[in-house]
Tab-separated table of N, CA, C and O in Angstrom:
chain	number	residue	atom	x	y	z
A	17	MET	N	182.050	44.003	37.460
A	17	MET	CA	181.569	42.726	38.003
A	17	MET	C	182.711	41.724	38.124
A	17	MET	O	182.719	40.919	39.035
A	18	ALA	N	183.685	41.780	37.210
A	18	ALA	CA	184.813	40.844	37.263
A	18	ALA	C	185.614	41.034	38.548
A	18	ALA	O	186.055	40.049	39.157
A	19	ASP	N	185.788	42.286	38.975
A	19	ASP	CA	186.517	42.543	40.220
A	19	ASP	C	185.773	41.957	41.416
A	19	ASP	O	186.383	41.376	42.307
A	20	GLU	N	184.454	42.112	41.431
A	20	GLU	CA	183.665	41.579	42.535
A	20	GLU	C	183.702	40.050	42.526
A	20	GLU	O	183.773	39.419	43.568
A	21	LYS	N	183.691	39.440	41.345
A	21	LYS	CA	183.770	37.984	41.266
A	21	LYS	C	185.088	37.495	41.854
A	21	LYS	O	185.107	36.543	42.635
A	22	GLU	N	186.184	38.145	41.525
A	22	GLU	CA	187.494	37.746	42.069
A	22	GLU	C	187.536	37.920	43.576
A	22	GLU	O	188.049	37.061	44.299
A	23	ARG	N	187.010	39.042	44.072
A	23	ARG	CA	186.998	39.295	45.509
A	23	ARG	C	186.148	38.252	46.236
A	23	ARG	O	186.571	37.659	47.225
A	24	PHE	N	184.948	38.004	45.707
A	24	PHE	CA	184.028	37.039	46.305
A	24	PHE	C	184.647	35.638	46.287
A	24	PHE	O	184.615	34.921	47.287
A	25	TYR	N	185.247	35.258	45.161
A	25	TYR	CA	185.886	33.948	45.010
A	25	TYR	C	186.973	33.770	46.075
A	25	TYR	O	187.030	32.740	46.743
A	26	SER	N	187.828	34.780	46.245
A	26	SER	CA	188.915	34.646	47.222
A	26	SER	C	188.387	34.601	48.650
A	26	SER	O	188.913	33.878	49.494
A	27	ARG	N	187.315	35.340	48.932
A	27	ARG	CA	186.723	35.293	50.276
A	27	ARG	C	186.076	33.933	50.528
A	27	ARG	O	186.149	33.399	51.634
A	28	LEU	N	185.432	33.363	49.512
A	28	LEU	CA	184.849	32.028	49.651
A	28	LEU	C	185.933	30.996	49.955
A	28	LEU	O	185.736	30.091	50.761
A	29	ALA	N	187.088	31.147	49.308
A	29	ALA	CA	188.191	30.203	49.494
A	29	ALA	C	188.731	30.219	50.928
A	29	ALA	O	189.361	29.259	51.361
A	30	SER	N	188.450	31.293	51.670
A	30	SER	CA	188.948	31.385	53.049
A	30	SER	C	188.038	30.679	54.052
A	30	SER	O	188.371	30.590	55.229
A	31	ILE	N	186.899	30.161	53.597
A	31	ILE	CA	185.949	29.487	54.502
A	31	ILE	C	186.297	28.000	54.555
A	31	ILE	O	186.261	27.317	53.524
A	32	PRO	N	186.641	27.478	55.739
A	32	PRO	CA	186.923	26.040	55.848
A	32	PRO	C	185.709	25.215	55.421
A	32	PRO	O	184.584	25.523	55.782
A	33	GLY	N	185.951	24.203	54.607
A	33	GLY	CA	184.875	23.336	54.142
A	33	GLY	C	184.243	23.789	52.839
A	33	GLY	O	183.341	23.127	52.332
A	34	VAL	N	184.688	24.920	52.294
A	34	VAL	CA	184.175	25.439	51.026
A	34	VAL	C	185.356	25.569	50.068
A	34	VAL	O	186.344	26.216	50.391
A	35	ARG	N	185.254	24.923	48.911
A	35	ARG	CA	186.323	25.018	47.920
A	35	ARG	C	185.752	25.529	46.604
A	35	ARG	O	185.087	24.781	45.888
A	36	PRO	N	185.971	26.815	46.290
A	36	PRO	CA	185.493	27.334	45.014
A	36	PRO	C	186.193	26.627	43.854
A	36	PRO	O	187.375	26.294	43.940
A	37	MET	N	185.444	26.386	42.800
A	37	MET	CA	185.989	25.718	41.621
A	37	MET	C	185.947	26.706	40.454
A	37	MET	O	185.159	27.649	40.479
A	38	PRO	N	186.790	26.497	39.444
A	38	PRO	CA	186.760	27.395	38.284
A	38	PRO	C	185.338	27.486	37.730
A	38	PRO	O	184.662	26.481	37.567
A	39	SER	N	184.885	28.715	37.508
A	39	SER	CA	183.501	28.960	37.112
A	39	SER	C	183.443	30.037	36.036
A	39	SER	O	184.327	30.883	35.951
A	40	VAL	N	182.391	30.002	35.252
A	40	VAL	CA	182.198	31.015	34.216
A	40	VAL	C	180.898	31.775	34.482
A	40	VAL	O	180.028	31.295	35.205
A	41	GLY	N	180.792	32.944	33.919
A	41	GLY	CA	179.571	33.726	34.053
A	41	GLY	C	179.416	34.321	35.434
A	41	GLY	O	180.393	34.575	36.136
A	42	ASP	N	178.168	34.525	35.827
A	42	ASP	CA	177.850	35.169	37.104
A	42	ASP	C	177.623	34.177	38.234
A	42	ASP	O	176.990	34.502	39.229
A	43	TRP	N	178.107	32.954	38.073
A	43	TRP	CA	177.926	31.915	39.080
A	43	TRP	C	179.278	31.398	39.534
A	43	TRP	O	180.236	31.402	38.766
A	44	ILE	N	179.349	30.927	40.764
A	44	ILE	CA	180.556	30.280	41.278
A	44	ILE	C	180.151	28.908	41.792
A	44	ILE	O	179.198	28.780	42.562
A	45	LEU	N	180.874	27.895	41.336
A	45	LEU	CA	180.683	26.536	41.834
A	45	LEU	C	181.507	26.355	43.095
A	45	LEU	O	182.651	26.800	43.163
A	46	LEU	N	180.924	25.697	44.075
A	46	LEU	CA	181.613	25.418	45.335
A	46	LEU	C	181.565	23.928	45.606
A	46	LEU	O	180.499	23.314	45.529
A	47	HIS	N	182.698	23.351	45.953
A	47	HIS	CA	182.719	21.959	46.389
A	47	HIS	C	182.511	21.980	47.898
A	47	HIS	O	183.246	22.652	48.628
A	48	VAL	N	181.486	21.272	48.365
A	48	VAL	CA	181.157	21.219	49.795
A	48	VAL	C	180.810	19.776	50.163
A	48	VAL	O	180.543	18.950	49.301
A	49	GLU	N	180.785	19.492	51.456
A	49	GLU	CA	180.526	18.115	51.899
A	49	GLU	C	179.086	17.662	51.738
A	49	GLU	O	178.826	16.553	51.340
A	50	HIS	N	178.137	18.488	52.082
A	50	HIS	CA	176.724	18.101	52.050
A	50	HIS	C	175.948	19.106	51.204
A	50	HIS	O	175.226	19.956	51.753
A	51	PRO	N	176.069	19.026	49.877
A	51	PRO	CA	175.497	20.063	49.016
A	51	PRO	C	173.978	20.233	49.138
A	51	PRO	O	173.495	21.368	49.208
A	52	THR	N	173.237	19.159	49.189
A	52	THR	CA	171.774	19.273	49.241
A	52	THR	C	171.324	19.924	50.540
A	52	THR	O	170.470	20.819	50.535
A	53	GLU	N	171.909	19.510	51.643
A	53	GLU	CA	171.562	20.077	52.949
A	53	GLU	C	171.955	21.550	53.012
A	53	GLU	O	171.183	22.396	53.488
A	54	LEU	N	173.148	21.888	52.531
A	54	LEU	CA	173.587	23.278	52.556
A	54	LEU	C	172.670	24.148	51.694
A	54	LEU	O	172.248	25.224	52.123
A	55	ALA	N	172.345	23.690	50.500
A	55	ALA	CA	171.470	24.465	49.615
A	55	ALA	C	170.097	24.672	50.258
A	55	ALA	O	169.528	25.765	50.200
A	56	ARG	N	169.572	23.653	50.889
A	56	ARG	CA	168.269	23.770	51.550
A	56	ARG	C	168.317	24.840	52.643
A	56	ARG	O	167.426	25.687	52.745
A	57	ARG	N	169.383	24.822	53.440
A	57	ARG	CA	169.501	25.781	54.544
A	57	ARG	C	169.734	27.206	54.035
A	57	ARG	O	169.167	28.156	54.580
A	58	VAL	N	170.558	27.349	53.001
A	58	VAL	CA	170.810	28.680	52.430
A	58	VAL	C	169.535	29.228	51.800
A	58	VAL	O	169.177	30.390	52.005
A	59	ASN	N	168.831	28.406	51.035
A	59	ASN	CA	167.606	28.860	50.376
A	59	ASN	C	166.515	29.209	51.378
A	59	ASN	O	165.704	30.105	51.130
A	60	ARG	N	166.495	28.530	52.498
A	60	ARG	CA	165.527	28.855	53.543
A	60	ARG	C	165.864	30.217	54.161
A	60	ARG	O	164.986	31.002	54.481
A	61	ARG	N	167.152	30.493	54.307
A	61	ARG	CA	167.590	31.751	54.916
A	61	ARG	C	167.426	32.941	53.967
A	61	ARG	O	167.084	34.028	54.390
A	62	PHE	N	167.709	32.728	52.688
A	62	PHE	CA	167.648	33.819	51.713
A	62	PHE	C	166.359	33.714	50.901
A	62	PHE	O	165.344	34.225	51.299
A	63	SER	N	166.423	33.037	49.774
A	63	SER	CA	165.226	32.831	48.951
A	63	SER	C	165.452	31.605	48.097
A	63	SER	O	166.600	31.228	47.830
A	64	PRO	N	164.372	30.946	47.652
A	64	PRO	CA	164.546	29.773	46.793
A	64	PRO	C	165.392	30.138	45.574
A	64	PRO	O	165.187	31.173	44.956
A	65	GLY	N	166.372	29.313	45.291
A	65	GLY	CA	167.238	29.558	44.140
A	65	GLY	C	168.494	30.336	44.460
A	65	GLY	O	169.337	30.522	43.584
A	66	ALA	N	168.649	30.790	45.703
A	66	ALA	CA	169.875	31.503	46.071
A	66	ALA	C	171.081	30.583	45.897
A	66	ALA	O	172.169	31.025	45.551
A	67	MET	N	170.869	29.302	46.131
A	67	MET	CA	171.918	28.288	45.937
A	67	MET	C	171.261	27.095	45.267
A	67	MET	O	170.166	26.699	45.636
A	68	SER	N	171.933	26.525	44.281
A	68	SER	CA	171.386	25.351	43.613
A	68	SER	C	172.417	24.226	43.602
A	68	SER	O	173.610	24.451	43.801
A	69	VAL	N	171.926	23.022	43.380
A	69	VAL	CA	172.769	21.830	43.340
A	69	VAL	C	172.763	21.310	41.906
A	69	VAL	O	171.759	20.759	41.456
A	70	PRO	N	173.861	21.508	41.173
A	70	PRO	CA	173.899	20.992	39.794
A	70	PRO	C	173.995	19.463	39.801
A	70	PRO	O	174.852	18.898	40.467
A	71	ARG	N	173.103	18.808	39.096
A	71	ARG	CA	173.052	17.338	39.095
A	71	ARG	C	174.307	16.702	38.503
A	71	ARG	O	174.701	15.623	38.900
A	72	GLN	N	174.906	17.367	37.530
A	72	GLN	CA	176.023	16.769	36.810
A	72	GLN	C	177.375	16.910	37.521
A	72	GLN	O	178.363	16.375	37.050
A	73	ILE	N	177.415	17.609	38.667
A	73	ILE	CA	178.682	17.807	39.385
A	73	ILE	C	178.507	17.351	40.828
A	73	ILE	O	178.026	18.104	41.676
A	74	PRO	N	178.907	16.125	41.146
A	74	PRO	CA	178.743	15.609	42.508
A	74	PRO	C	179.501	16.453	43.536
A	74	PRO	O	180.617	16.899	43.284
A	75	GLY	N	178.867	16.685	44.684
A	75	GLY	CA	179.514	17.402	45.781
A	75	GLY	C	179.615	18.896	45.575
A	75	GLY	O	180.412	19.551	46.228
A	76	ALA	N	178.796	19.439	44.675
A	76	ALA	CA	178.905	20.866	44.376
A	76	ALA	C	177.578	21.589	44.546
A	76	ALA	O	176.508	20.997	44.442
A	77	VAL	N	177.692	22.878	44.827
A	77	VAL	CA	176.571	23.801	44.795
A	77	VAL	C	177.020	24.987	43.955
A	77	VAL	O	178.204	25.170	43.706
A	78	ARG	N	176.058	25.799	43.542
A	78	ARG	CA	176.446	27.007	42.826
A	78	ARG	C	175.668	28.183	43.376
A	78	ARG	O	174.509	28.049	43.775
A	79	ILE	N	176.357	29.312	43.437
A	79	ILE	CA	175.741	30.545	43.917
A	79	ILE	C	176.001	31.640	42.898
A	79	ILE	O	177.021	31.641	42.204
A	80	GLN	N	175.064	32.558	42.828
A	80	GLN	CA	175.208	33.669	41.895
A	80	GLN	C	175.971	34.803	42.572
A	80	GLN	O	175.799	35.055	43.761
A	81	ILE	N	176.802	35.470	41.791
A	81	ILE	CA	177.527	36.631	42.290
A	81	ILE	C	176.556	37.794	42.316
A	81	ILE	O	175.884	38.072	41.329
A	82	GLY	N	176.478	38.449	43.465
A	82	GLY	CA	175.603	39.600	43.596
A	82	GLY	C	176.416	40.867	43.789
A	82	GLY	O	177.602	40.920	43.471
A	83	ASP	N	175.773	41.855	44.374
A	83	ASP	CA	176.533	43.069	44.692
A	83	ASP	C	177.325	42.798	45.971
A	83	ASP	O	177.074	41.814	46.672
A	84	PRO	N	178.307	43.644	46.286
A	84	PRO	CA	179.159	43.385	47.461
A	84	PRO	C	178.378	43.164	48.755
A	84	PRO	O	178.730	42.293	49.550
A	85	LYS	N	177.289	43.908	48.962
A	85	LYS	CA	176.495	43.755	50.191
A	85	LYS	C	175.858	42.364	50.260
A	85	LYS	O	175.929	41.690	51.287
A	86	ASP	N	175.231	41.929	49.168
A	86	ASP	CA	174.614	40.601	49.141
A	86	ASP	C	175.657	39.501	49.294
A	86	ASP	O	175.423	38.491	49.963
A	87	ASN	N	176.803	39.689	48.672
A	87	ASN	CA	177.870	38.694	48.767
A	87	ASN	C	178.378	38.566	50.201
A	87	ASN	O	178.672	37.462	50.661
A	88	GLU	N	178.466	39.674	50.918
A	88	GLU	CA	178.902	39.619	52.320
A	88	GLU	C	177.897	38.860	53.170
A	88	GLU	O	178.279	38.085	54.053
A	89	LEU	N	176.604	39.057	52.904
A	89	LEU	CA	175.581	38.306	53.637
A	89	LEU	C	175.713	36.812	53.368
A	89	LEU	O	175.590	35.989	54.281
A	90	MET	N	175.986	36.451	52.110
A	90	MET	CA	176.167	35.046	51.755
A	90	MET	C	177.409	34.472	52.431
A	90	MET	O	177.389	33.356	52.951
A	91	LEU	N	178.503	35.238	52.449
A	91	LEU	CA	179.729	34.770	53.101
A	91	LEU	C	179.486	34.500	54.586
A	91	LEU	O	179.910	33.468	55.107
A	92	ARG	N	178.790	35.412	55.257
A	92	ARG	CA	178.491	35.223	56.677
A	92	ARG	C	177.648	33.967	56.901
A	92	ARG	O	177.901	33.183	57.819
A	93	ALA	N	176.650	33.792	56.059
A	93	ALA	CA	175.782	32.618	56.191
A	93	ALA	C	176.571	31.329	55.952
A	93	ALA	O	176.417	30.360	56.700
A	94	LEU	N	177.415	31.317	54.938
A	94	LEU	CA	178.190	30.102	54.660
A	94	LEU	C	179.145	29.774	55.792
A	94	LEU	O	179.300	28.616	56.169
A	95	ARG	N	179.788	30.797	56.364
A	95	ARG	CA	180.690	30.539	57.495
A	95	ARG	C	179.923	29.869	58.644
A	95	ARG	O	180.432	28.941	59.265
A	96	GLU	N	178.729	30.341	58.893
A	96	GLU	CA	177.912	29.792	59.967
A	96	GLU	C	177.384	28.395	59.633
A	96	GLU	O	177.438	27.492	60.471
A	97	LEU	N	176.895	28.194	58.421
A	97	LEU	CA	176.230	26.945	58.068
A	97	LEU	C	177.194	25.799	57.771
A	97	LEU	O	176.836	24.642	57.927
A	98	VAL	N	178.402	26.110	57.346
A	98	VAL	CA	179.367	25.061	57.020
A	98	VAL	C	180.160	24.650	58.260
A	98	VAL	O	180.653	23.537	58.346
A	99	ALA	N	180.237	25.535	59.242
A	99	ALA	CA	181.036	25.273	60.462
A	99	ALA	C	180.531	24.055	61.207
A	99	ALA	O	179.399	23.706	61.206
């Protein structure tokens, strides 16, 4: 899982408008411009809770690391929704 987290983190960093932040566990924090709107759109596309907005970190969302296939779907969606 650690290898997939590193791969996913580096792929997220390549998306303009998405800045991964140091994270622990199976979640990655992302700094984005419109966190509430992005989370709403991602959750509508995937499922409720796929992306959450932590109240204590302004301008951030968090996503859970999944298997490589799920992570690729999330990367594609983020590229489209953040553009």
